[in-house]
mmCIF file of C-alpha atoms in Angstrom:
data_model
loop_
_atom_site.group_PDB
_atom_site.id
_atom_site.type_symbol
_atom_site.label_atom_id
_atom_site.label_comp_id
_atom_site.label_asym_id
_atom_site.label_seq_id
_atom_site.Cartn_x
_atom_site.Cartn_y
_atom_site.Cartn_z
ATOM 1 C CA UNK A 1 -3.442 0.601 -21.427
ATOM 2 C CA UNK A 2 -3.368 4.442 -21.211
ATOM 3 C CA UNK A 3 -5.769 5.749 -18.653
ATOM 4 C CA UNK A 4 -6.807 8.890 -16.805
ATOM 5 C CA UNK A 5 -8.477 12.123 -17.719
ATOM 6 C CA UNK A 6 -5.379 14.298 -17.348
ATOM 7 C CA UNK A 7 -3.680 15.519 -20.577
ATOM 8 C CA UNK A 8 -6.325 13.854 -22.830
ATOM 9 C CA UNK A 9 -5.602 10.200 -21.610
ATOM 10 C CA UNK A 10 -1.799 10.849 -21.823
ATOM 11 C CA UNK A 11 -1.134 9.429 -18.329
ATOM 12 C CA UNK A 12 -0.159 5.893 -17.518
ATOM 13 C CA UNK A 13 -0.241 4.513 -14.039
ATOM 14 C CA UNK A 14 3.143 2.907 -13.195
ATOM 15 C CA UNK A 15 2.702 0.555 -10.217
ATOM 16 C CA UNK A 16 3.265 -3.089 -10.717
ATOM 17 C CA UNK A 17 5.822 -5.283 -12.525
ATOM 18 C CA UNK A 18 4.508 -5.796 -15.989
ATOM 19 C CA UNK A 19 2.980 -2.342 -16.102
ATOM 20 C CA UNK A 20 6.393 -0.801 -16.160
ATOM 21 C CA UNK A 21 7.318 -3.161 -19.082
ATOM 22 C CA UNK A 22 4.162 -2.067 -20.874
ATOM 23 C CA UNK A 23 4.997 1.646 -20.411
ATOM 24 C CA UNK A 24 8.564 0.979 -21.693
ATOM 25 C CA UNK A 25 7.067 -0.728 -24.689
ATOM 26 C CA UNK A 26 4.855 2.351 -25.380
ATOM 27 C CA UNK A 27 7.855 4.710 -25.042
ATOM 28 C CA UNK A 28 9.793 2.449 -27.548
ATOM 29 C CA UNK A 29 6.922 2.870 -29.924
ATOM 30 C CA UNK A 30 7.027 6.592 -29.728
ATOM 31 C CA UNK A 31 4.310 7.355 -27.251
ATOM 32 C CA UNK A 32 5.057 9.893 -24.546
ATOM 33 C CA UNK A 33 2.537 9.058 -21.934
ATOM 34 C CA UNK A 34 3.319 10.488 -18.465
ATOM 35 C CA UNK A 35 4.214 7.688 -15.936
ATOM 36 C CA UNK A 36 2.499 8.399 -12.597
ATOM 37 C CA UNK A 37 2.143 6.612 -9.286
ATOM 38 C CA UNK A 38 -1.140 6.201 -7.373
ATOM 39 C CA UNK A 39 -2.859 4.156 -4.730
ATOM 40 C CA UNK A 40 -6.505 3.461 -3.739
ATOM 41 C CA UNK A 41 -8.428 1.493 -1.171
ATOM 42 C CA UNK A 42 -11.199 -1.002 -1.785
ATOM 43 C CA UNK A 43 -11.257 -2.865 1.528
ATOM 44 C CA UNK A 44 -10.190 -2.397 5.165
ATOM 45 C CA UNK A 45 -7.017 -4.160 4.306
ATOM 46 C CA UNK A 46 -5.872 -1.614 1.750
ATOM 47 C CA UNK A 47 -3.754 1.468 2.731
ATOM 48 C CA UNK A 48 -4.399 4.365 0.470
ATOM 49 C CA UNK A 49 -1.837 7.032 -0.353
ATOM 50 C CA UNK A 50 1.306 4.975 0.006
ATOM 51 C CA UNK A 51 2.258 5.524 -3.680
ATOM 52 C CA UNK A 52 2.075 9.053 -5.225
ATOM 53 C CA UNK A 53 3.194 11.278 -7.953
ATOM 54 C CA UNK A 54 5.699 13.961 -7.398
ATOM 55 C CA UNK A 55 5.431 16.922 -9.901
ATOM 56 C CA UNK A 56 7.978 19.622 -10.350
ATOM 57 C CA UNK A 57 6.070 22.950 -10.041
ATOM 58 C CA UNK A 58 8.872 25.366 -9.849
ATOM 59 C CA UNK A 59 8.229 26.789 -6.369
ATOM 60 C CA UNK A 60 8.529 25.534 -2.774
ATOM 61 C CA UNK A 61 5.764 27.605 -1.153
ATOM 62 C CA UNK A 62 2.537 25.526 -1.052
ATOM 63 C CA UNK A 63 0.329 28.699 -1.142
ATOM 64 C CA UNK A 64 1.723 29.492 -4.631
ATOM 65 C CA UNK A 65 0.777 26.156 -6.145
ATOM 66 C CA UNK A 66 -2.415 26.056 -8.054
ATOM 67 C CA UNK A 67 -3.943 23.727 -10.605
ATOM 68 C CA UNK A 68 -2.287 25.440 -13.525
ATOM 69 C CA UNK A 69 1.216 24.847 -12.016
ATOM 70 C CA UNK A 70 0.347 21.210 -11.548
ATOM 71 C CA UNK A 71 -0.927 20.818 -15.151
ATOM 72 C CA UNK A 72 2.170 22.689 -16.464
ATOM 73 C CA UNK A 73 4.365 20.370 -14.382
ATOM 74 C CA UNK A 74 2.659 17.261 -15.828
ATOM 75 C CA UNK A 75 2.985 18.654 -19.335
ATOM 76 C CA UNK A 76 6.690 19.101 -18.751
ATOM 77 C CA UNK A 77 7.027 15.462 -17.739
ATOM 78 C CA UNK A 78 9.327 16.331 -14.814
ATOM 79 C CA UNK A 79 7.332 13.706 -12.785
ATOM 80 C CA UNK A 80 8.436 10.950 -10.431
ATOM 81 C CA UNK A 81 6.262 7.970 -9.349
ATOM 82 C CA UNK A 82 7.304 6.951 -5.848
ATOM 83 C CA UNK A 83 6.445 5.757 -2.314
ATOM 84 C CA UNK A 84 9.274 7.567 -0.733
ATOM 85 C CA UNK A 85 12.667 7.962 -2.685
ATOM 86 C CA UNK A 86 12.912 11.137 -4.864
ATOM 87 C CA UNK A 87 15.126 11.240 -7.976
ATOM 88 C CA UNK A 88 15.842 13.978 -10.478
ATOM 89 C CA UNK A 89 18.199 13.847 -13.351
ATOM 90 C CA UNK A 90 19.474 15.661 -16.466
ATOM 91 C CA UNK A 91 21.212 14.662 -19.687
ATOM 92 C CA UNK A 92 24.090 16.879 -21.119
ATOM 93 C CA UNK A 93 22.815 20.111 -19.546
ATOM 94 C CA UNK A 94 21.338 20.574 -16.072
ATOM 95 C CA UNK A 95 18.978 23.230 -17.384
ATOM 96 C CA UNK A 96 17.842 22.342 -20.883
ATOM 97 C CA UNK A 97 18.350 18.532 -20.433
ATOM 98 C CA UNK A 98 16.156 17.969 -17.373
ATOM 99 C CA UNK A 99 13.832 15.084 -16.974
ATOM 100 C CA UNK A 100 11.003 15.207 -19.614
ATOM 101 C CA UNK A 101 12.933 17.225 -22.185
ATOM 102 C CA UNK A 102 14.381 16.270 -25.569
ATOM 103 C CA UNK A 103 18.040 17.115 -26.264
ATOM 104 C CA UNK A 104 20.403 16.647 -29.148
ATOM 105 C CA UNK A 105 23.728 14.719 -29.035
ATOM 106 C CA UNK A 106 26.163 14.476 -31.895
ATOM 107 C CA UNK A 107 28.869 12.201 -30.653
ATOM 108 C CA UNK A 108 26.979 9.222 -29.430
ATOM 109 C CA UNK A 109 27.928 9.644 -25.686
ATOM 110 C CA UNK A 110 25.980 11.647 -23.178
ATOM 111 C CA UNK A 111 26.686 13.031 -19.748
ATOM 112 C CA UNK A 112 23.931 12.108 -17.225
ATOM 113 C CA UNK A 113 23.679 13.572 -13.756
ATOM 114 C CA UNK A 114 21.308 12.505 -11.100
ATOM 115 C CA UNK A 115 20.394 13.229 -7.525
ATOM 116 C CA UNK A 116 18.742 10.701 -5.111
ATOM 117 C CA UNK A 117 17.301 11.773 -1.770
ATOM 118 C CA UNK A 118 14.895 10.183 0.642
ATOM 119 C CA UNK A 119 13.638 10.227 4.200
ATOM 120 C CA UNK A 120 16.053 8.680 6.701
ATOM 121 C CA UNK A 121 13.683 5.796 7.567
ATOM 122 C CA UNK A 122 13.619 4.609 3.886
ATOM 123 C CA UNK A 123 16.187 2.118 2.734
ATOM 124 C CA UNK A 124 17.341 2.141 -0.917
ATOM 125 C CA UNK A 125 19.742 -0.486 -2.185
ATOM 126 C CA UNK A 126 19.902 -0.278 -5.983
ATOM 127 C CA UNK A 127 19.612 2.212 -8.791
ATOM 128 C CA UNK A 128 19.155 1.327 -12.403
ATOM 129 C CA UNK A 129 19.402 3.663 -15.449
ATOM 130 C CA UNK A 130 17.382 2.329 -18.384
ATOM 131 C CA UNK A 131 18.246 3.204 -21.999
ATOM 132 C CA UNK A 132 15.369 2.358 -24.467
ATOM 133 C CA UNK A 133 13.940 -0.054 -21.950
ATOM 134 C CA UNK A 134 17.187 -2.012 -21.216
ATOM 135 C CA UNK A 135 19.386 -1.417 -18.148
ATOM 136 C CA UNK A 136 22.407 0.540 -19.059
ATOM 137 C CA UNK A 137 23.957 1.079 -15.615
ATOM 138 C CA UNK A 138 23.442 -0.351 -12.164
ATOM 139 C CA UNK A 139 24.522 1.162 -8.800
ATOM 140 C CA UNK A 140 24.515 -0.629 -5.575
ATOM 141 C CA UNK A 141 23.687 1.679 -2.585
ATOM 142 C CA UNK A 142 24.431 1.117 1.030
ATOM 143 C CA UNK A 143 21.087 0.225 2.622
ATOM 144 C CA UNK A 144 22.037 2.066 5.792
ATOM 145 C CA UNK A 145 22.894 5.272 4.013
ATOM 146 C CA UNK A 146 20.882 8.271 5.240
ATOM 147 C CA UNK A 147 19.890 9.817 1.913
ATOM 148 C CA UNK A 148 18.332 12.814 3.677
ATOM 149 C CA UNK A 149 21.659 13.869 5.352
ATOM 150 C CA UNK A 150 23.886 12.432 2.490
ATOM 151 C CA UNK A 151 22.044 12.475 -0.838
ATOM 152 C CA UNK A 152 23.548 10.376 -3.639
ATOM 153 C CA UNK A 153 24.802 12.544 -6.460
ATOM 154 C CA UNK A 154 26.752 11.401 -9.504
ATOM 155 C CA UNK A 155 27.494 12.199 -13.115
ATOM 156 C CA UNK A 156 28.217 9.323 -15.499
ATOM 157 C CA UNK A 157 28.933 8.981 -19.212
ATOM 158 C CA UNK A 158 26.666 6.726 -21.176
ATOM 159 C CA UNK A 159 26.616 5.675 -24.814
ATOM 160 C CA UNK A 160 23.412 5.968 -26.787
ATOM 161 C CA UNK A 161 21.815 2.780 -28.022
ATOM 162 C CA UNK A 162 23.189 1.386 -31.267
ATOM 163 C CA UNK A 163 21.657 -0.113 -34.308
ATOM 164 C CA UNK A 164 22.731 -3.280 -36.031
ATOM 165 C CA UNK A 165 25.682 -1.559 -37.700
ATOM 166 C CA UNK A 166 26.934 -0.052 -34.413
ATOM 167 C CA UNK A 167 25.700 3.507 -35.130
ATOM 168 C CA UNK A 168 24.303 5.679 -32.354
ATOM 169 C CA UNK A 169 20.382 5.882 -32.503
ATOM 170 C CA UNK A 170 17.882 8.102 -30.731
ATOM 171 C CA UNK A 171 17.595 6.990 -26.990
ATOM 172 C CA UNK A 172 15.514 7.788 -23.994
ATOM 173 C CA UNK A 173 16.724 7.376 -20.386
ATOM 174 C CA UNK A 174 14.809 6.551 -17.210
ATOM 175 C CA UNK A 175 16.095 6.095 -13.607
ATOM 176 C CA UNK A 176 14.661 3.501 -11.120
ATOM 177 C CA UNK A 177 15.549 2.922 -7.553
ATOM 178 C CA UNK A 178 14.552 -0.149 -5.403
ATOM 179 C CA UNK A 179 14.897 -0.972 -1.675
ATOM 180 C CA UNK A 180 14.439 -4.416 -0.034
ATOM 181 C CA UNK A 181 13.711 -3.460 3.597
ATOM 182 C CA UNK A 182 10.168 -3.291 4.845
ATOM 183 C CA UNK A 183 8.771 0.305 5.298
ATOM 184 C CA UNK A 184 6.643 -0.941 8.299
ATOM 185 C CA UNK A 185 5.244 0.712 10.421
ATOM 186 C CA UNK A 186 5.121 3.807 8.236
ATOM 187 C CA UNK A 187 3.570 1.699 5.402
ATOM 188 C CA UNK A 188 2.210 -1.385 7.078
ATOM 189 C CA UNK A 189 2.994 -4.807 5.724
ATOM 190 C CA UNK A 190 0.345 -6.329 3.353
ATOM 191 C CA UNK A 191 -1.138 -9.467 4.891
ATOM 192 C CA UNK A 192 -3.272 -11.805 2.851
ATOM 193 C CA UNK A 193 -6.378 -12.788 4.979
ATOM 194 C CA UNK A 194 -5.987 -16.571 5.719
ATOM 195 C CA UNK A 195 -9.454 -17.315 4.361
ATOM 196 C CA UNK A 196 -8.602 -15.795 1.022
ATOM 197 C CA UNK A 197 -5.311 -17.675 0.803
ATOM 198 C CA UNK A 198 -7.020 -20.980 1.766
ATOM 199 C CA UNK A 199 -9.598 -20.414 -0.926
ATOM 200 C CA UNK A 200 -6.909 -19.546 -3.519
ATOM 201 C CA UNK A 201 -4.925 -22.684 -2.670
ATOM 202 C CA UNK A 202 -8.049 -24.906 -2.771
ATOM 203 C CA UNK A 203 -8.741 -23.568 -6.319
ATOM 204 C CA UNK A 204 -5.190 -24.501 -7.390
ATOM 205 C CA UNK A 205 -4.996 -27.733 -5.566
ATOM 206 C CA UNK A 206 -7.996 -29.488 -7.178
ATOM 207 C CA UNK A 207 -6.720 -29.330 -10.777
ATOM 208 C CA UNK A 208 -3.196 -30.305 -9.661
ATOM 209 C CA UNK A 209 -4.421 -33.180 -7.596
ATOM 210 C CA UNK A 210 -2.911 -31.776 -4.458
ATOM 211 C CA UNK A 211 -4.333 -31.168 -0.950
ATOM 212 C CA UNK A 212 -3.943 -27.705 0.555
ATOM 213 C CA UNK A 213 -1.034 -28.749 2.741
ATOM 214 C CA UNK A 214 0.894 -30.446 0.034
ATOM 215 C CA UNK A 215 2.409 -27.240 -1.649
ATOM 216 C CA UNK A 216 5.457 -27.184 0.561
ATOM 217 C CA UNK A 217 7.953 -24.570 -0.714
ATOM 218 C CA UNK A 218 5.474 -23.624 -3.411
ATOM 219 C CA UNK A 219 3.010 -22.348 -0.936
ATOM 220 C CA UNK A 220 2.689 -18.557 -1.440
ATOM 221 C CA UNK A 221 3.567 -16.224 1.398
ATOM 222 C CA UNK A 222 0.914 -14.686 3.593
ATOM 223 C CA UNK A 223 2.901 -11.445 4.323
ATOM 224 C CA UNK A 224 4.193 -9.031 1.738
ATOM 225 C CA UNK A 225 6.434 -6.185 3.105
ATOM 226 C CA UNK A 226 6.151 -2.976 1.178
ATOM 227 C CA UNK A 227 9.619 -1.712 0.187
ATOM 228 C CA UNK A 228 11.015 1.423 -1.441
ATOM 229 C CA UNK A 229 10.479 2.133 -5.103
ATOM 230 C CA UNK A 230 10.561 5.145 -7.451
ATOM 231 C CA UNK A 231 10.849 5.579 -11.175
ATOM 232 C CA UNK A 232 11.378 8.756 -13.221
ATOM 233 C CA UNK A 233 9.905 9.870 -16.499
ATOM 234 C CA UNK A 234 12.305 9.959 -19.467
ATOM 235 C CA UNK A 235 14.608 12.423 -21.027
ATOM 236 C CA UNK A 236 14.788 11.915 -24.806
ATOM 237 C CA UNK A 237 18.051 12.234 -26.906
ATOM 238 C CA UNK A 238 18.133 12.645 -30.671
ATOM 239 C CA UNK A 239 21.117 12.227 -32.846
ATOM 240 C CA UNK A 240 19.963 14.657 -35.547
ATOM 241 C CA UNK A 241 18.048 17.460 -33.847
ATOM 242 C CA UNK A 242 14.734 16.463 -35.494
ATOM 243 C CA UNK A 243 11.791 14.468 -34.141
ATOM 244 C CA UNK A 244 12.754 11.603 -31.855
ATOM 245 C CA UNK A 245 12.813 8.393 -33.906
ATOM 246 C CA UNK A 246 11.458 5.563 -31.676
ATOM 247 C CA UNK A 247 13.694 2.518 -31.573
ATOM 248 C CA UNK A 248 10.852 -0.062 -31.647
ATOM 249 C CA UNK A 249 10.160 -2.907 -29.186
ATOM 250 C CA UNK A 250 12.918 -4.640 -27.312
ATOM 251 C CA UNK A 251 12.883 -8.366 -28.285
ATOM 252 C CA UNK A 252 11.636 -10.599 -25.414
ATOM 253 C CA UNK A 253 14.841 -12.597 -25.632
ATOM 254 C CA UNK A 254 16.722 -9.456 -24.552
ATOM 255 C CA UNK A 255 14.225 -8.287 -22.044
ATOM 256 C CA UNK A 256 14.344 -11.612 -20.255
ATOM 257 C CA UNK A 257 18.129 -11.695 -19.846
ATOM 258 C CA UNK A 258 18.996 -11.789 -16.100
ATOM 259 C CA UNK A 259 21.087 -8.592 -16.520
ATOM 260 C CA UNK A 260 17.942 -6.801 -17.674
ATOM 261 C CA UNK A 261 15.632 -8.041 -14.976
ATOM 262 C CA UNK A 262 15.921 -6.075 -11.704
#
C-alpha cells in the first residue's frame, strides 16, 4: 500500500518483486504515487543504504541543494529507485517530455530517448521498457560494458497501447534495468544464518512428511548475491491533450506470460 509522509502519502517504496507489480497496478488505475527506493537495517546481518532514491534537483553543487529542491524534485517525479545504475529518459521531447511529465501524442507512435550510466564495477545485462505495465521493448547489454566510460544512449520508436479495436490509448512508460553479477564486496552477499534456515526447513518438513535433509534440489539457497537493479518513474502520454485516462488493470493471464516476466 502507499506509505511515507512525503507528498501526503503519495510515495510508494519500490523494492521487491510483487511490490513493483502492485505499483504498476496503481499506475494503471490512475494513481500517480512516486516510486522510490530505500533500505534499512534491523539486525547485524542487514546492510543499510544499499538501495536509494535519486532525485533530479537541477543543480550539481551540493551546497545549493536544500529541502525545497528535494521536495520540488519529488513533485516533478523525475526520480529513480536504484542500487547503482542511473537511468534518465524522455518521450517525444527531451525538455517537455522528461520523466515524470505528461505529453500529448496524436499519431499513436512516440519517440523515446534514454540514457543509462553506472559505476564501472556495476554490471548491467538487461533493459526493459514497460508500457502500461507490460514489457514493450527489451535490450540485452554487454555485462562487461563500462557504462561510466561508455554510457548507453538510444532513441527508439514505440507504439502506444491499443484498445480492443486497435485504436491508440493513453499510455505510461517506465524503464527498468537488471544485472546478474554479484555486487560484492561493495554490497556484501546476503547470507541466511544456518540456524534460521534450519528452523525454516523444519517448519516446512513436518507438514510435508520430510526430514530436513530430504529437500534435495528444492532446498533453498543460503547465499543471495545482491545484483544491479534500477527503475524509473513514468512519463505519461495522452492521445487527446486532456487528463490521462488510466487503462485499467492488466489481466493476470497477460502479466504471467513469459515475455512479460523479467
